[in-house]
Amino acid sequence: MTATPILVVGGAGYIGSHTCLALSERGYLPVVYDNFTSGHPEFVKWGPAEQGDIRDKARLKEVLAKYQPKAAMHFAGLIEVGQSFKEPEHFYDVNVSGTLSLLQALSEADIRNFVFSSTCATYGAPEYLPLDEKHGQKPINPYGRTKHIVEQALGDLNLCGRMRSVMLRYFNAAGADFEGRIGEWHSPETHAIPLAIETALGRREFFSIFGEDYDTRDGTCIRDYIHVNDLADAHVRAVEYLLNGGETIAINLGTGNGTTVKELITAIETVSGRPMPIKRTERRPGDPPGLVASNALAREVLGWDPKHGIDDIIRSAWKWHSTFNGHSD
Ligand SMILES: NC(=O)c1ccc[n+]([C@@H]2O[C@H](COP(=O)([O-])OP(=O)(O)OC[C@H]3O[C@@H](n4cnc5c(N)ncnc54)[C@H](O)[C@@H]3O)[C@@H](O)[C@H]2O)c1
């Protein structure tokens, strides 16, 4: 029997490549469509790669006709919040117009199952914790707004019988493949764990703590770090849910446990056996004190149960970063 093809848009990036690995382990053929602006050709190991931009509908249609995938997963886009304030037009072009171009191409090819990479940034400042899917969505940056707009479009496509989707709202993706084959590689890197590990490795001068006067257990911000393999597993479950006729739904992906910045530093120092130079600075505007997911819906609808806590996250990330030094920023 030949493997069922699944289109993985943005599959050369961090979360997409780990999902390709999970898809191939479960007997699917991940077909990567990527323009390689932030992704890496060497991360495409478990299926074919097709180079193209999501805004290029003709190219998309060519690839869809070639592989006839049963569903699409959409990871492609711009992800850096700070950049979204500097280049909002570019964010809307890629994240909103690009996604609409992809949705049109899929619809014209009669592909009606869609898994979308959304984010907890669509909630904005939390009014209560843990955040569940009923929490209002009031994004506070252009990045979060572009994701929220796509979620609304997907709601309308569902209403009109065009597309069923699972919108997965990730909290903080972290960690790497335990065998060290792929890992987190963003340029520039803005995520706390890779920055802290690179500091422990001596590749950065210091690690910044932005504010120690938050109303949290040690004064630093709390985030819900979710292992990328647990995210990948949820994506395979989401695609199977849709292939089995599941309804459109938005689902949080987080562990339900929060880690403070200081706890993160201690955990990394323990794994690495090296102290880390720290720079203490002011709070950053727009950083909420705590972001922690309720994952009850993911457990109920997808039967998902995240397997990895913060120690696995740091151990796997340490392995990746200490054996790999390809960062260009
Ligand atoms: N990393 C996180 O913590 C996190 C948290 C919440 C949500 N997300 C979302 O998950 C998705 C994947 O994030 P990631 O960390 O893997 O990012 P990434 O930058 O590693 O991967 C994005 C991929 O999309 C490709 N791409 C970008 N623009 C494209 C275009 N116009 N056409 C075709 N391909 C294009 C890139 O080359 C790259 O391979 C993003 O949509 C992001 O918003 C990430």
mmCIF file with all atom_site columns, C-alpha atoms in Angstrom, residues 191-327:
data_model
loop_
_atom_site.group_PDB
_atom_site.id
_atom_site.type_symbol
_atom_site.label_atom_id
_atom_site.label_alt_id
_atom_site.label_comp_id
_atom_site.label_asym_id
_atom_site.label_entity_id
_atom_site.label_seq_id
_atom_site.pdbx_PDB_ins_code
_atom_site.Cartn_x
_atom_site.Cartn_y
_atom_site.Cartn_z
_atom_site.occupancy
_atom_site.B_iso_or_equiv
_atom_site.pdbx_formal_charge
_atom_site.auth_seq_id
_atom_site.auth_comp_id
_atom_site.auth_asym_id
_atom_site.auth_atom_id
_atom_site.pdbx_PDB_model_num
ATOM 1   C CA . HIS A 1 191 ? 13.048  32.390 21.696 1.00 0.00 ? 191 HIS A CA 1
ATOM 2   C CA . ALA A 1 192 ? 14.162  32.076 25.328 1.00 0.00 ? 192 ALA A CA 1
ATOM 3   C CA . ILE A 1 193 ? 15.438  28.475 25.391 1.00 0.00 ? 193 ILE A CA 1
ATOM 4   C CA . PRO A 1 194 ? 17.776  28.617 22.366 1.00 0.00 ? 194 PRO A CA 1
ATOM 5   C CA . LEU A 1 195 ? 19.040  32.030 23.490 1.00 0.00 ? 195 LEU A CA 1
ATOM 6   C CA . ALA A 1 196 ? 19.785  30.734 26.980 1.00 0.00 ? 196 ALA A CA 1
ATOM 7   C CA . ILE A 1 197 ? 21.454  27.553 25.692 1.00 0.00 ? 197 ILE A CA 1
ATOM 8   C CA . GLU A 1 198 ? 23.600  29.516 23.251 1.00 0.00 ? 198 GLU A CA 1
ATOM 9   C CA . THR A 1 199 ? 24.649  31.715 26.185 1.00 0.00 ? 199 THR A CA 1
ATOM 10  C CA . ALA A 1 200 ? 25.581  28.646 28.238 1.00 0.00 ? 200 ALA A CA 1
ATOM 11  C CA . LEU A 1 201 ? 27.580  27.418 25.227 1.00 0.00 ? 201 LEU A CA 1
ATOM 12  C CA . GLY A 1 202 ? 29.492  30.709 25.172 1.00 0.00 ? 202 GLY A CA 1
ATOM 13  C CA . ARG A 1 203 ? 28.069  31.773 21.787 1.00 0.00 ? 203 ARG A CA 1
ATOM 14  C CA . ARG A 1 204 ? 26.269  34.765 23.274 1.00 0.00 ? 204 ARG A CA 1
ATOM 15  C CA . GLU A 1 205 ? 27.598  37.231 25.845 1.00 0.00 ? 205 GLU A CA 1
ATOM 16  C CA . PHE A 1 206 ? 24.665  37.098 28.268 1.00 0.00 ? 206 PHE A CA 1
ATOM 17  C CA . PHE A 1 207 ? 21.052  36.049 28.666 1.00 0.00 ? 207 PHE A CA 1
ATOM 18  C CA . SER A 1 208 ? 18.558  38.851 29.395 1.00 0.00 ? 208 SER A CA 1
ATOM 19  C CA . ILE A 1 209 ? 15.889  38.634 32.068 1.00 0.00 ? 209 ILE A CA 1
ATOM 20  C CA . PHE A 1 210 ? 13.227  41.203 31.187 1.00 0.00 ? 210 PHE A CA 1
ATOM 21  C CA . GLY A 1 211 ? 11.708  42.155 34.542 1.00 0.00 ? 211 GLY A CA 1
ATOM 22  C CA . GLU A 1 212 ? 11.954  40.516 37.950 1.00 0.00 ? 212 GLU A CA 1
ATOM 23  C CA . ASP A 1 213 ? 9.058   42.362 39.576 1.00 0.00 ? 213 ASP A CA 1
ATOM 24  C CA . TYR A 1 214 ? 6.093   40.451 38.125 1.00 0.00 ? 214 TYR A CA 1
ATOM 25  C CA . ASP A 1 215 ? 3.457   39.048 40.437 1.00 0.00 ? 215 ASP A CA 1
ATOM 26  C CA . THR A 1 216 ? 4.708   35.460 39.954 1.00 0.00 ? 216 THR A CA 1
ATOM 27  C CA . ARG A 1 217 ? 6.414   32.941 42.289 1.00 0.00 ? 217 ARG A CA 1
ATOM 28  C CA . ASP A 1 218 ? 9.917   34.344 41.670 1.00 0.00 ? 218 ASP A CA 1
ATOM 29  C CA . GLY A 1 219 ? 9.092   37.669 39.987 1.00 0.00 ? 219 GLY A CA 1
ATOM 30  C CA . THR A 1 220 ? 9.889   36.520 36.401 1.00 0.00 ? 220 THR A CA 1
ATOM 31  C CA . CYS A 1 221 ? 7.463   35.722 33.572 1.00 0.00 ? 221 CYS A CA 1
ATOM 32  C CA . ILE A 1 222 ? 5.826   32.297 33.362 1.00 0.00 ? 222 ILE A CA 1
ATOM 33  C CA . ARG A 1 223 ? 5.415   30.501 30.026 1.00 0.00 ? 223 ARG A CA 1
ATOM 34  C CA . ASP A 1 224 ? 4.027   27.113 29.008 1.00 0.00 ? 224 ASP A CA 1
ATOM 35  C CA . TYR A 1 225 ? 6.812   25.367 27.040 1.00 0.00 ? 225 TYR A CA 1
ATOM 36  C CA . ILE A 1 226 ? 5.586   22.509 24.887 1.00 0.00 ? 226 ILE A CA 1
ATOM 37  C CA . HIS A 1 227 ? 7.935   19.956 23.323 1.00 0.00 ? 227 HIS A CA 1
ATOM 38  C CA . VAL A 1 228 ? 7.973   20.128 19.530 1.00 0.00 ? 228 VAL A CA 1
ATOM 39  C CA . ASN A 1 229 ? 7.459   16.322 19.337 1.00 0.00 ? 229 ASN A CA 1
ATOM 40  C CA . ASP A 1 230 ? 4.250   16.701 21.357 1.00 0.00 ? 230 ASP A CA 1
ATOM 41  C CA . LEU A 1 231 ? 3.162   19.415 18.917 1.00 0.00 ? 231 LEU A CA 1
ATOM 42  C CA . ALA A 1 232 ? 4.009   17.125 15.987 1.00 0.00 ? 232 ALA A CA 1
ATOM 43  C CA . ASP A 1 233 ? 1.980   14.311 17.537 1.00 0.00 ? 233 ASP A CA 1
ATOM 44  C CA . ALA A 1 234 ? -1.015  16.642 17.921 1.00 0.00 ? 234 ALA A CA 1
ATOM 45  C CA . HIS A 1 235 ? -0.779  17.544 14.225 1.00 0.00 ? 235 HIS A CA 1
ATOM 46  C CA . VAL A 1 236 ? -0.936  13.918 13.128 1.00 0.00 ? 236 VAL A CA 1
ATOM 47  C CA . ARG A 1 237 ? -3.924  13.421 15.430 1.00 0.00 ? 237 ARG A CA 1
ATOM 48  C CA . ALA A 1 238 ? -5.573  16.564 14.029 1.00 0.00 ? 238 ALA A CA 1
ATOM 49  C CA . VAL A 1 239 ? -5.208  15.402 10.442 1.00 0.00 ? 239 VAL A CA 1
ATOM 50  C CA . GLU A 1 240 ? -6.619  11.981 11.337 1.00 0.00 ? 240 GLU A CA 1
ATOM 51  C CA . TYR A 1 241 ? -9.522  13.667 13.146 1.00 0.00 ? 241 TYR A CA 1
ATOM 52  C CA . LEU A 1 242 ? -10.330 15.583 9.929  1.00 0.00 ? 242 LEU A CA 1
ATOM 53  C CA . LEU A 1 243 ? -9.874  12.547 7.660  1.00 0.00 ? 243 LEU A CA 1
ATOM 54  C CA . ASN A 1 244 ? -12.390 10.772 9.916  1.00 0.00 ? 244 ASN A CA 1
ATOM 55  C CA . GLY A 1 245 ? -14.930 13.562 9.343  1.00 0.00 ? 245 GLY A CA 1
ATOM 56  C CA . GLY A 1 246 ? -14.246 15.766 12.408 1.00 0.00 ? 246 GLY A CA 1
ATOM 57  C CA . GLU A 1 247 ? -15.772 19.250 12.595 1.00 0.00 ? 247 GLU A CA 1
ATOM 58  C CA . THR A 1 248 ? -13.889 22.556 12.450 1.00 0.00 ? 248 THR A CA 1
ATOM 59  C CA . ILE A 1 249 ? -12.430 23.388 15.848 1.00 0.00 ? 249 ILE A CA 1
ATOM 60  C CA . ALA A 1 250 ? -9.789  25.561 17.560 1.00 0.00 ? 250 ALA A CA 1
ATOM 61  C CA . ILE A 1 251 ? -7.615  23.763 20.115 1.00 0.00 ? 251 ILE A CA 1
ATOM 62  C CA . ASN A 1 252 ? -4.889  24.905 22.523 1.00 0.00 ? 252 ASN A CA 1
ATOM 63  C CA . LEU A 1 253 ? -1.595  23.015 22.605 1.00 0.00 ? 253 LEU A CA 1
ATOM 64  C CA . GLY A 1 254 ? 0.309   23.474 25.843 1.00 0.00 ? 254 GLY A CA 1
ATOM 65  C CA . THR A 1 255 ? 1.283   21.314 28.813 1.00 0.00 ? 255 THR A CA 1
ATOM 66  C CA . GLY A 1 256 ? -0.828  23.202 31.351 1.00 0.00 ? 256 GLY A CA 1
ATOM 67  C CA . ASN A 1 257 ? 2.344   23.795 33.423 1.00 0.00 ? 257 ASN A CA 1
ATOM 68  C CA . GLY A 1 258 ? 4.230   27.043 33.577 1.00 0.00 ? 258 GLY A CA 1
ATOM 69  C CA . THR A 1 259 ? 7.976   27.602 33.980 1.00 0.00 ? 259 THR A CA 1
ATOM 70  C CA . THR A 1 260 ? 9.458   30.919 35.123 1.00 0.00 ? 260 THR A CA 1
ATOM 71  C CA . VAL A 1 261 ? 12.479  32.463 33.410 1.00 0.00 ? 261 VAL A CA 1
ATOM 72  C CA . LYS A 1 262 ? 14.582  31.833 36.512 1.00 0.00 ? 262 LYS A CA 1
ATOM 73  C CA . GLU A 1 263 ? 13.491  28.175 36.640 1.00 0.00 ? 263 GLU A CA 1
ATOM 74  C CA . LEU A 1 264 ? 14.481  27.886 32.986 1.00 0.00 ? 264 LEU A CA 1
ATOM 75  C CA . ILE A 1 265 ? 17.944  29.256 33.711 1.00 0.00 ? 265 ILE A CA 1
ATOM 76  C CA . THR A 1 266 ? 18.448  26.853 36.643 1.00 0.00 ? 266 THR A CA 1
ATOM 77  C CA . ALA A 1 267 ? 17.324  23.878 34.525 1.00 0.00 ? 267 ALA A CA 1
ATOM 78  C CA . ILE A 1 268 ? 19.708  24.816 31.685 1.00 0.00 ? 268 ILE A CA 1
ATOM 79  C CA . GLU A 1 269 ? 22.607  25.356 34.094 1.00 0.00 ? 269 GLU A CA 1
ATOM 80  C CA . THR A 1 270 ? 21.924  21.920 35.585 1.00 0.00 ? 270 THR A CA 1
ATOM 81  C CA . VAL A 1 271 ? 21.876  20.132 32.208 1.00 0.00 ? 271 VAL A CA 1
ATOM 82  C CA . SER A 1 272 ? 24.897  22.012 30.856 1.00 0.00 ? 272 SER A CA 1
ATOM 83  C CA . GLY A 1 273 ? 26.872  22.091 34.094 1.00 0.00 ? 273 GLY A CA 1
ATOM 84  C CA . ARG A 1 274 ? 27.816  25.690 33.270 1.00 0.00 ? 274 ARG A CA 1
ATOM 85  C CA . PRO A 1 275 ? 26.729  28.962 34.911 1.00 0.00 ? 275 PRO A CA 1
ATOM 86  C CA . MET A 1 276 ? 25.227  31.513 32.545 1.00 0.00 ? 276 MET A CA 1
ATOM 87  C CA . PRO A 1 277 ? 26.052  35.254 32.441 1.00 0.00 ? 277 PRO A CA 1
ATOM 88  C CA . ILE A 1 278 ? 22.790  37.124 33.101 1.00 0.00 ? 278 ILE A CA 1
ATOM 89  C CA . LYS A 1 279 ? 21.775  40.681 32.265 1.00 0.00 ? 279 LYS A CA 1
ATOM 90  C CA . ARG A 1 280 ? 18.835  42.037 34.279 1.00 0.00 ? 280 ARG A CA 1
ATOM 91  C CA . THR A 1 281 ? 16.756  44.578 32.357 1.00 0.00 ? 281 THR A CA 1
ATOM 92  C CA . GLU A 1 282 ? 13.388  46.327 32.455 1.00 0.00 ? 282 GLU A CA 1
ATOM 93  C CA . ARG A 1 283 ? 10.123  44.637 31.562 1.00 0.00 ? 283 ARG A CA 1
ATOM 94  C CA . ARG A 1 284 ? 9.343   44.507 27.837 1.00 0.00 ? 284 ARG A CA 1
ATOM 95  C CA . PRO A 1 285 ? 6.076   46.214 26.855 1.00 0.00 ? 285 PRO A CA 1
ATOM 96  C CA . GLY A 1 286 ? 3.353   43.699 25.972 1.00 0.00 ? 286 GLY A CA 1
ATOM 97  C CA . ASP A 1 287 ? 4.817   40.747 27.936 1.00 0.00 ? 287 ASP A CA 1
ATOM 98  C CA . PRO A 1 288 ? 2.038   39.254 30.085 1.00 0.00 ? 288 PRO A CA 1
ATOM 99  C CA . PRO A 1 289 ? 3.238   37.887 33.476 1.00 0.00 ? 289 PRO A CA 1
ATOM 100 C CA . GLY A 1 290 ? 1.826   34.416 32.829 1.00 0.00 ? 290 GLY A CA 1
ATOM 101 C CA . LEU A 1 291 ? 0.698   32.373 29.805 1.00 0.00 ? 291 LEU A CA 1
ATOM 102 C CA . VAL A 1 292 ? -0.442  28.843 30.587 1.00 0.00 ? 292 VAL A CA 1
ATOM 103 C CA . ALA A 1 293 ? -2.792  26.674 28.538 1.00 0.00 ? 293 ALA A CA 1
ATOM 104 C CA . SER A 1 294 ? -5.758  24.628 29.480 1.00 0.00 ? 294 SER A CA 1
ATOM 105 C CA . ASN A 1 295 ? -5.289  21.535 27.285 1.00 0.00 ? 295 ASN A CA 1
ATOM 106 C CA . ALA A 1 296 ? -8.526  19.778 28.273 1.00 0.00 ? 296 ALA A CA 1
ATOM 107 C CA . LEU A 1 297 ? -10.015 20.137 24.775 1.00 0.00 ? 297 LEU A CA 1
ATOM 108 C CA . ALA A 1 298 ? -6.949  18.642 23.054 1.00 0.00 ? 298 ALA A CA 1
ATOM 109 C CA . ARG A 1 299 ? -7.122  15.678 25.417 1.00 0.00 ? 299 ARG A CA 1
ATOM 110 C CA . GLU A 1 300 ? -10.841 15.209 24.817 1.00 0.00 ? 300 GLU A CA 1
ATOM 111 C CA . VAL A 1 301 ? -11.032 15.744 21.033 1.00 0.00 ? 301 VAL A CA 1
ATOM 112 C CA . LEU A 1 302 ? -7.624  14.480 19.879 1.00 0.00 ? 302 LEU A CA 1
ATOM 113 C CA . GLY A 1 303 ? -6.867  12.024 22.697 1.00 0.00 ? 303 GLY A CA 1
ATOM 114 C CA . TRP A 1 304 ? -3.616  13.981 23.009 1.00 0.00 ? 304 TRP A CA 1
ATOM 115 C CA . ASP A 1 305 ? -1.434  13.661 26.080 1.00 0.00 ? 305 ASP A CA 1
ATOM 116 C CA . PRO A 1 306 ? 1.823   15.648 26.045 1.00 0.00 ? 306 PRO A CA 1
ATOM 117 C CA . LYS A 1 307 ? 4.652   13.329 27.056 1.00 0.00 ? 307 LYS A CA 1
ATOM 118 C CA . HIS A 1 308 ? 7.550   15.708 27.657 1.00 0.00 ? 308 HIS A CA 1
ATOM 119 C CA . GLY A 1 309 ? 8.126   18.212 30.428 1.00 0.00 ? 309 GLY A CA 1
ATOM 120 C CA . ILE A 1 310 ? 10.695  20.962 30.776 1.00 0.00 ? 310 ILE A CA 1
ATOM 121 C CA . ASP A 1 311 ? 13.595  18.570 31.516 1.00 0.00 ? 311 ASP A CA 1
ATOM 122 C CA . ASP A 1 312 ? 13.111  16.653 28.237 1.00 0.00 ? 312 ASP A CA 1
ATOM 123 C CA . ILE A 1 313 ? 12.745  19.961 26.420 1.00 0.00 ? 313 ILE A CA 1
ATOM 124 C CA . ILE A 1 314 ? 16.037  21.268 27.731 1.00 0.00 ? 314 ILE A CA 1
ATOM 125 C CA . ARG A 1 315 ? 17.935  17.993 27.332 1.00 0.00 ? 315 ARG A CA 1
ATOM 126 C CA . SER A 1 316 ? 16.872  17.603 23.683 1.00 0.00 ? 316 SER A CA 1
ATOM 127 C CA . ALA A 1 317 ? 17.463  21.297 22.898 1.00 0.00 ? 317 ALA A CA 1
ATOM 128 C CA . TRP A 1 318 ? 20.896  21.110 24.545 1.00 0.00 ? 318 TRP A CA 1
ATOM 129 C CA . LYS A 1 319 ? 21.821  18.111 22.427 1.00 0.00 ? 319 LYS A CA 1
ATOM 130 C CA . TRP A 1 320 ? 20.734  19.901 19.249 1.00 0.00 ? 320 TRP A CA 1
ATOM 131 C CA . HIS A 1 321 ? 22.431  23.223 19.964 1.00 0.00 ? 321 HIS A CA 1
ATOM 132 C CA . SER A 1 322 ? 25.650  21.782 21.340 1.00 0.00 ? 322 SER A CA 1
ATOM 133 C CA . THR A 1 323 ? 26.209  19.570 18.287 1.00 0.00 ? 323 THR A CA 1
ATOM 134 C CA . PHE A 1 324 ? 24.968  22.066 15.723 1.00 0.00 ? 324 PHE A CA 1
ATOM 135 C CA . ASN A 1 325 ? 26.408  25.494 15.090 1.00 0.00 ? 325 ASN A CA 1
ATOM 136 C CA . GLY A 1 326 ? 24.863  26.649 11.833 1.00 0.00 ? 326 GLY A CA 1
ATOM 137 C CA . HIS A 1 327 ? 23.281  29.853 13.111 1.00 0.00 ? 327 HIS A CA 1
#
